[in-house]
Amino acid sequence: MIYPSFSESANVQEPLQPANPTLLIVDDDLSTLSGMELFFSVQYDTVTCDNSESALAVAQQGHVDLILLDVNMPGMNGHELCATLQQRATTKNIPVIILTGSIDDNTEFNSLNAGAVDFMPKPVDLQTLRLKVENHMKLARHRRELSEMSYTDALTGVANRRYIEKILRRECQAAVRTEQPLSLAIIDIDNFKDYNDTLGHQKGDQCLAQVAQTLKGTLRRENDLIGRFGGEEFMVILPNTDLAGAEGIVDQMLTKLREAAVLHPASDCSNLVSVSVGIASYSPDLLSDDELNADALFALADDKLYQAKQNGKDCYCS
């Protein structure tokens, strides 16, 4: 097998999004703040802040889809907060609508120049503002969907190769920095070519998707990630997980897949669809920092996958 190169640096942000859009409303006038919250809480999850510093902290936690921001506030004003949001990787994609009662020839220009997507003078017409919020929420959702498409394998619904390679590089760097363990599992569906040859490629695609979702369903932690690496091969990244922990998770995967009972009439190891798994782990007390890199971890896990195949398939080797 030709090993991939993981030398490119990673810079991946993947904030999780809640089911309902979240609107952050920022205004130092408490009556305005409560009125806005009452008006918009019917349609959105609302969060309110009466100062820019608190708003910045909330935005950096993720889950904010749109910000309504007053300009005239003590301390950091709205334009300064908007510019700060634009400079930070975790908040630069959050759209901001500026609201202000202080209008002059430069107010709208300054608002847009600070990075706001829209501007509205006070006192605001709430129905017009509602339409602006709806439109920008739709645009934000479309941008998020496009972003998700860029790192999702269309067939299986798990991460694609490009994305999981970036995450592996990032997690290797994090493991060295934090001196925490890191495990990697490479999973290959046994006799998948024979499955395709026997049942056809349409059934093969359905099998790939079912296996991927079954394996994904065993992952419980937010940072654990499964991706399709190519063909019938998957990669599972398990941050802060030692070898024993990784073996436990993989053992659950094998059990869940057997329970799914997907028939495989052409398998030489089982009458059901099965997988072989190679596991490799980094432990800071066993390996020096300069010995950990994505290429080495992948090569070791791939070698263990080969051993699992040699051991009869439908098993793991670590």
Short mmCIF file of C-alpha atoms in Angstrom, two decimals:
data_model
loop_
_atom_site.label_atom_id
_atom_site.label_comp_id
_atom_site.label_asym_id
_atom_site.label_seq_id
_atom_site.Cartn_x
_atom_site.Cartn_y
_atom_site.Cartn_z
CA MET A 1 0.00 0.00 0.00
CA ILE A 2 1.18 3.54 -0.74
CA TYR A 3 0.97 5.56 2.44
CA PRO A 4 -0.58 9.04 2.27
CA SER A 5 1.35 12.16 3.13
CA PHE A 6 0.07 14.12 6.12
CA SER A 7 2.68 16.87 5.95
CA GLU A 8 0.28 19.74 5.15
CA SER A 9 -0.61 21.78 8.22
CA ALA A 10 -4.18 21.63 9.40
CA ASN A 11 -6.45 24.48 10.35
CA VAL A 12 -9.89 23.00 10.75
CA GLN A 13 -12.79 24.40 12.69
CA GLU A 14 -15.87 22.32 13.05
CA PRO A 15 -18.28 23.93 15.47
CA LEU A 16 -21.33 21.86 16.19
CA GLN A 17 -24.66 23.43 15.38
CA PRO A 18 -27.82 23.07 17.48
CA ALA A 19 -31.15 21.98 15.98
CA ASN A 20 -32.65 25.48 16.28
CA PRO A 21 -30.85 28.59 15.00
CA THR A 22 -29.39 30.72 17.79
CA LEU A 23 -29.65 34.50 17.80
CA LEU A 24 -27.30 36.51 20.04
CA ILE A 25 -28.70 39.95 20.92
CA VAL A 26 -26.26 42.53 22.31
CA ASP A 27 -27.49 45.87 23.72
CA ASP A 28 -26.74 47.80 26.91
CA ASP A 29 -30.35 49.06 27.09
CA LEU A 30 -32.05 46.39 29.17
CA SER A 31 -35.58 47.30 28.03
CA THR A 32 -34.52 46.99 24.39
CA LEU A 33 -32.76 43.74 25.18
CA SER A 34 -35.80 42.16 26.87
CA GLY A 35 -38.15 43.40 24.13
CA MET A 36 -35.95 41.93 21.38
CA GLU A 37 -35.64 38.65 23.23
CA LEU A 38 -39.42 38.39 23.67
CA PHE A 39 -39.99 39.16 19.97
CA PHE A 40 -37.42 36.72 18.54
CA SER A 41 -37.66 33.88 21.08
CA VAL A 42 -40.80 32.61 19.33
CA GLN A 43 -38.71 31.76 16.27
CA TYR A 44 -35.14 31.24 17.54
CA ASP A 45 -33.07 30.21 20.52
CA THR A 46 -32.04 33.60 21.91
CA VAL A 47 -29.06 34.61 24.04
CA THR A 48 -28.72 38.16 25.39
CA CYS A 49 -25.71 40.19 26.55
CA ASP A 50 -25.58 43.79 27.77
CA ASN A 51 -21.89 44.34 26.96
CA SER A 52 -19.42 43.45 24.21
CA GLU A 53 -17.02 41.49 26.41
CA SER A 54 -19.72 39.02 27.45
CA ALA A 55 -20.96 38.77 23.88
CA LEU A 56 -17.47 37.92 22.62
CA ALA A 57 -17.18 35.13 25.20
CA VAL A 58 -20.56 33.67 24.17
CA ALA A 59 -19.73 33.86 20.46
CA GLN A 60 -16.41 32.06 20.98
CA GLN A 61 -18.18 29.12 22.61
CA GLY A 62 -19.85 28.32 19.27
CA HIS A 63 -23.49 27.64 18.43
CA VAL A 64 -24.29 31.27 17.52
CA ASP A 65 -25.82 31.66 14.05
CA LEU A 66 -26.44 35.43 13.92
CA ILE A 67 -25.74 38.49 16.08
CA LEU A 68 -27.86 41.61 16.51
CA LEU A 69 -25.40 44.20 17.79
CA ASP A 70 -25.89 47.70 19.15
CA VAL A 71 -23.07 50.17 18.44
CA ASN A 72 -23.13 52.51 21.42
CA MET A 73 -22.07 50.52 24.46
CA PRO A 74 -19.63 51.23 27.29
CA GLY A 75 -16.18 49.69 26.97
CA MET A 76 -15.78 47.96 23.61
CA ASN A 77 -18.37 49.44 21.25
CA GLY A 78 -20.27 47.51 18.60
CA HIS A 79 -17.92 48.39 15.72
CA GLU A 80 -14.92 47.26 17.76
CA LEU A 81 -16.63 44.01 18.74
CA CYS A 82 -17.61 43.33 15.14
CA ALA A 83 -14.03 43.86 13.98
CA THR A 84 -12.75 41.59 16.76
CA LEU A 85 -15.17 38.84 15.75
CA GLN A 86 -13.88 39.08 12.19
CA GLN A 87 -10.29 38.55 13.33
CA ARG A 88 -10.91 35.29 15.20
CA ALA A 89 -11.16 31.92 13.47
CA THR A 90 -13.98 30.67 15.69
CA THR A 91 -16.23 33.71 15.13
CA LYS A 92 -15.32 35.22 11.75
CA ASN A 93 -18.15 33.43 9.94
CA ILE A 94 -20.93 34.60 12.28
CA PRO A 95 -23.04 37.25 10.47
CA VAL A 96 -23.63 40.48 12.37
CA ILE A 97 -26.44 43.01 11.89
CA ILE A 98 -25.55 46.40 13.36
CA LEU A 99 -28.29 48.44 15.08
CA THR A 100 -27.74 52.02 16.23
CA GLY A 101 -29.60 55.21 17.09
CA SER A 102 -26.59 57.41 16.31
CA ILE A 103 -26.82 58.09 12.60
CA ASP A 104 -24.44 60.21 10.55
CA ASP A 105 -22.94 60.01 7.05
CA ASN A 106 -20.32 57.48 8.17
CA THR A 107 -22.37 55.17 10.40
CA GLU A 108 -23.41 52.66 7.75
CA PHE A 109 -19.97 52.70 6.12
CA ASN A 110 -18.26 52.13 9.48
CA SER A 111 -20.63 49.27 10.28
CA LEU A 112 -20.05 47.46 6.99
CA ASN A 113 -16.34 48.21 7.11
CA ALA A 114 -16.14 46.55 10.53
CA GLY A 115 -17.51 43.36 8.98
CA ALA A 116 -21.27 43.60 9.53
CA VAL A 117 -23.44 41.97 6.87
CA ASP A 118 -26.27 44.45 7.34
CA PHE A 119 -27.18 47.69 9.08
CA MET A 120 -30.41 49.13 10.49
CA PRO A 121 -31.03 52.45 12.26
CA LYS A 122 -32.93 52.72 15.53
CA PRO A 123 -35.73 52.83 16.35
CA VAL A 124 -36.04 49.63 14.34
CA ASP A 125 -39.13 48.37 12.61
CA LEU A 126 -39.37 44.92 14.15
CA GLN A 127 -41.14 43.32 11.17
CA THR A 128 -38.45 44.58 8.78
CA LEU A 129 -35.75 43.44 11.17
CA ARG A 130 -37.41 40.04 11.42
CA LEU A 131 -37.20 39.65 7.64
CA LYS A 132 -33.54 40.69 7.65
CA VAL A 133 -32.80 38.14 10.36
CA GLU A 134 -34.64 35.40 8.46
CA ASN A 135 -32.75 36.15 5.25
CA HIS A 136 -29.35 36.14 6.92
CA MET A 137 -30.19 32.97 8.86
CA LYS A 138 -30.97 31.26 5.54
CA LEU A 139 -27.69 32.45 4.04
CA ALA A 140 -25.79 31.25 7.11
CA ARG A 141 -27.45 27.84 6.86
CA HIS A 142 -26.55 27.55 3.17
CA ARG A 143 -22.92 28.44 3.91
CA ARG A 144 -22.83 25.84 6.67
CA GLU A 145 -24.29 23.19 4.36
CA LEU A 146 -21.67 23.96 1.72
CA SER A 147 -18.97 23.73 4.36
CA GLU A 148 -20.29 20.37 5.54
CA MET A 149 -20.29 19.09 1.95
CA SER A 150 -16.59 19.91 1.72
CA TYR A 151 -15.68 17.46 4.48
CA THR A 152 -18.41 14.78 4.20
CA ASP A 153 -18.27 11.64 2.09
CA ALA A 154 -21.45 11.79 0.03
CA LEU A 155 -22.00 8.03 -0.09
CA THR A 156 -21.52 7.10 3.56
CA GLY A 157 -22.24 10.35 5.43
CA VAL A 158 -19.02 10.19 7.46
CA ALA A 159 -15.96 12.42 7.04
CA ASN A 160 -14.18 12.27 3.70
CA ARG A 161 -10.51 11.49 3.14
CA ARG A 162 -9.37 15.10 2.86
CA TYR A 163 -10.99 16.05 6.14
CA ILE A 164 -9.94 13.06 8.21
CA GLU A 165 -6.33 13.46 7.06
CA LYS A 166 -6.38 17.06 8.30
CA ILE A 167 -7.89 16.01 11.63
CA LEU A 168 -5.23 13.32 12.08
CA ARG A 169 -2.47 15.89 11.59
CA ARG A 170 -4.15 18.25 14.03
CA GLU A 171 -4.66 15.57 16.68
CA CYS A 172 -1.04 14.40 16.42
CA GLN A 173 0.08 17.97 17.10
CA ALA A 174 -2.38 18.25 20.00
CA ALA A 175 -1.24 14.95 21.53
CA VAL A 176 2.36 16.17 21.63
CA ARG A 177 1.36 19.59 22.98
CA THR A 178 -0.92 18.26 25.74
CA GLU A 179 1.04 15.05 26.44
CA GLN A 180 -2.12 12.98 26.02
CA PRO A 181 -2.49 9.60 24.29
CA LEU A 182 -3.87 9.27 20.78
CA SER A 183 -5.17 6.17 19.00
CA LEU A 184 -5.87 5.47 15.35
CA ALA A 185 -7.82 2.56 13.89
CA ILE A 186 -7.89 1.57 10.22
CA ILE A 187 -10.91 -0.53 9.27
CA ASP A 188 -11.33 -2.56 6.10
CA ILE A 189 -14.47 -4.46 5.06
CA ASP A 190 -13.58 -8.11 4.53
CA ASN A 191 -13.98 -9.54 0.99
CA PHE A 192 -15.76 -6.43 -0.22
CA LYS A 193 -14.79 -6.97 -3.88
CA ASP A 194 -16.47 -10.37 -3.71
CA TYR A 195 -19.55 -8.71 -2.19
CA ASN A 196 -19.72 -6.29 -5.14
CA ASP A 197 -19.10 -9.03 -7.69
CA THR A 198 -21.83 -11.19 -6.20
CA LEU A 199 -24.56 -8.66 -5.34
CA GLY A 200 -23.72 -5.70 -7.59
CA HIS A 201 -22.39 -2.22 -7.00
CA GLN A 202 -25.73 -0.75 -5.90
CA LYS A 203 -25.91 -3.25 -3.05
CA GLY A 204 -22.24 -2.55 -2.43
CA ASP A 205 -22.91 1.15 -1.98
CA GLN A 206 -25.75 0.38 0.42
CA CYS A 207 -23.43 -1.92 2.37
CA LEU A 208 -20.73 0.77 2.63
CA ALA A 209 -23.24 3.29 3.98
CA GLN A 210 -24.68 0.83 6.50
CA VAL A 211 -21.26 -0.24 7.76
CA ALA A 212 -20.14 3.39 8.10
CA GLN A 213 -23.20 4.42 10.08
CA THR A 214 -23.03 1.31 12.29
CA LEU A 215 -19.40 2.03 13.15
CA LYS A 216 -20.12 5.73 13.67
CA GLY A 217 -22.96 4.85 16.05
CA THR A 218 -20.50 3.34 18.53
CA LEU A 219 -18.61 6.63 18.96
CA ARG A 220 -19.90 8.56 21.95
CA ARG A 221 -17.45 11.42 22.45
CA GLU A 222 -17.62 14.65 20.48
CA ASN A 223 -13.98 14.54 19.36
CA ASP A 224 -13.95 10.92 18.17
CA LEU A 225 -14.15 10.84 14.39
CA ILE A 226 -14.67 8.27 11.66
CA GLY A 227 -13.98 8.94 8.01
CA ARG A 228 -13.96 7.01 4.76
CA PHE A 229 -10.37 6.80 3.64
CA GLY A 230 -10.98 5.14 0.29
CA GLY A 231 -12.99 2.33 -1.24
CA GLU A 232 -14.07 0.08 1.62
CA GLU A 233 -11.52 1.44 4.08
CA PHE A 234 -12.27 3.70 7.05
CA MET A 235 -10.15 5.54 9.59
CA VAL A 236 -11.17 6.23 13.22
CA ILE A 237 -9.34 8.88 15.25
CA LEU A 238 -9.61 8.59 19.04
CA PRO A 239 -8.03 11.54 20.90
CA ASN A 240 -7.10 11.14 24.58
CA THR A 241 -7.48 7.38 24.20
CA ASP A 242 -4.81 4.83 25.10
CA LEU A 243 -4.41 1.41 23.53
CA ALA A 244 -6.72 -0.36 25.97
CA GLY A 245 -9.43 2.24 25.43
CA ALA A 246 -9.11 1.99 21.65
CA GLU A 247 -9.36 -1.80 21.81
CA GLY A 248 -12.56 -1.46 23.83
CA ILE A 249 -14.13 0.88 21.28
CA VAL A 250 -13.10 -1.29 18.33
CA ASP A 251 -14.44 -4.37 20.09
CA GLN A 252 -17.80 -2.59 20.40
CA MET A 253 -17.67 -1.78 16.68
CA LEU A 254 -17.13 -5.43 15.77
CA THR A 255 -19.99 -6.46 18.05
CA LYS A 256 -22.39 -3.86 16.64
CA LEU A 257 -21.55 -4.87 13.08
CA ARG A 258 -22.20 -8.53 13.85
CA GLU A 259 -25.52 -7.55 15.44
CA ALA A 260 -26.43 -5.63 12.27
CA ALA A 261 -26.28 -9.03 10.49
CA VAL A 262 -25.72 -7.83 6.93
CA LEU A 263 -25.54 -11.00 4.82
CA HIS A 264 -22.38 -11.62 2.80
CA PRO A 265 -22.82 -14.69 0.56
CA ALA A 266 -19.24 -14.56 -0.75
CA SER A 267 -17.22 -14.05 2.44
CA ASP A 268 -14.48 -16.55 3.27
CA CYS A 269 -14.60 -15.80 7.01
CA SER A 270 -18.29 -15.35 7.86
CA ASN A 271 -21.73 -15.41 6.30
CA LEU A 272 -22.13 -11.79 7.45
CA VAL A 273 -20.38 -8.57 6.46
CA SER A 274 -17.36 -8.21 8.74
CA VAL A 275 -14.35 -5.94 9.12
CA SER A 276 -10.70 -6.27 10.00
CA VAL A 277 -9.08 -3.52 12.08
CA GLY A 278 -5.55 -2.34 12.76
CA ILE A 279 -4.98 -0.15 15.83
CA ALA A 280 -1.99 2.03 16.68
CA SER A 281 -1.62 4.24 19.76
CA TYR A 282 0.71 7.02 20.85
CA SER A 283 1.55 7.31 24.54
CA PRO A 284 3.74 10.24 25.68
CA ASP A 285 5.46 8.07 28.30
CA LEU A 286 6.47 5.44 25.72
CA LEU A 287 7.34 7.53 22.67
CA SER A 288 9.23 10.80 22.36
CA ASP A 289 7.46 13.79 20.87
CA ASP A 290 9.60 13.87 17.75
CA GLU A 291 8.64 10.27 16.98
CA LEU A 292 4.93 11.05 16.66
CA ASN A 293 3.64 12.07 13.25
CA ALA A 294 0.61 11.16 11.19
CA ASP A 295 2.62 9.15 8.65
CA ALA A 296 4.17 6.92 11.30
CA LEU A 297 0.90 6.37 13.17
CA PHE A 298 -0.94 5.53 9.96
CA ALA A 299 1.80 3.15 8.77
CA LEU A 300 1.75 1.28 12.07
CA ALA A 301 -2.06 0.97 12.11
CA ASP A 302 -1.99 -0.21 8.50
CA ASP A 303 0.61 -2.86 9.37
CA LYS A 304 -1.64 -4.07 12.19
CA LEU A 305 -4.58 -4.19 9.75
CA TYR A 306 -2.51 -6.50 7.54
CA GLN A 307 -1.87 -8.73 10.56
CA ALA A 308 -5.59 -8.84 11.34
CA LYS A 309 -6.24 -10.02 7.78
CA GLN A 310 -3.57 -12.69 8.19
CA ASN A 311 -5.15 -13.77 11.48
CA GLY A 312 -8.38 -14.74 9.75
CA LYS A 313 -10.28 -11.42 9.38
CA ASP A 314 -13.32 -10.31 11.43
CA CYS A 315 -10.93 -9.23 14.20
CA TYR A 316 -8.53 -6.49 15.27
CA CYS A 317 -4.78 -6.42 15.83
CA SER A 318 -3.11 -3.72 17.91
#
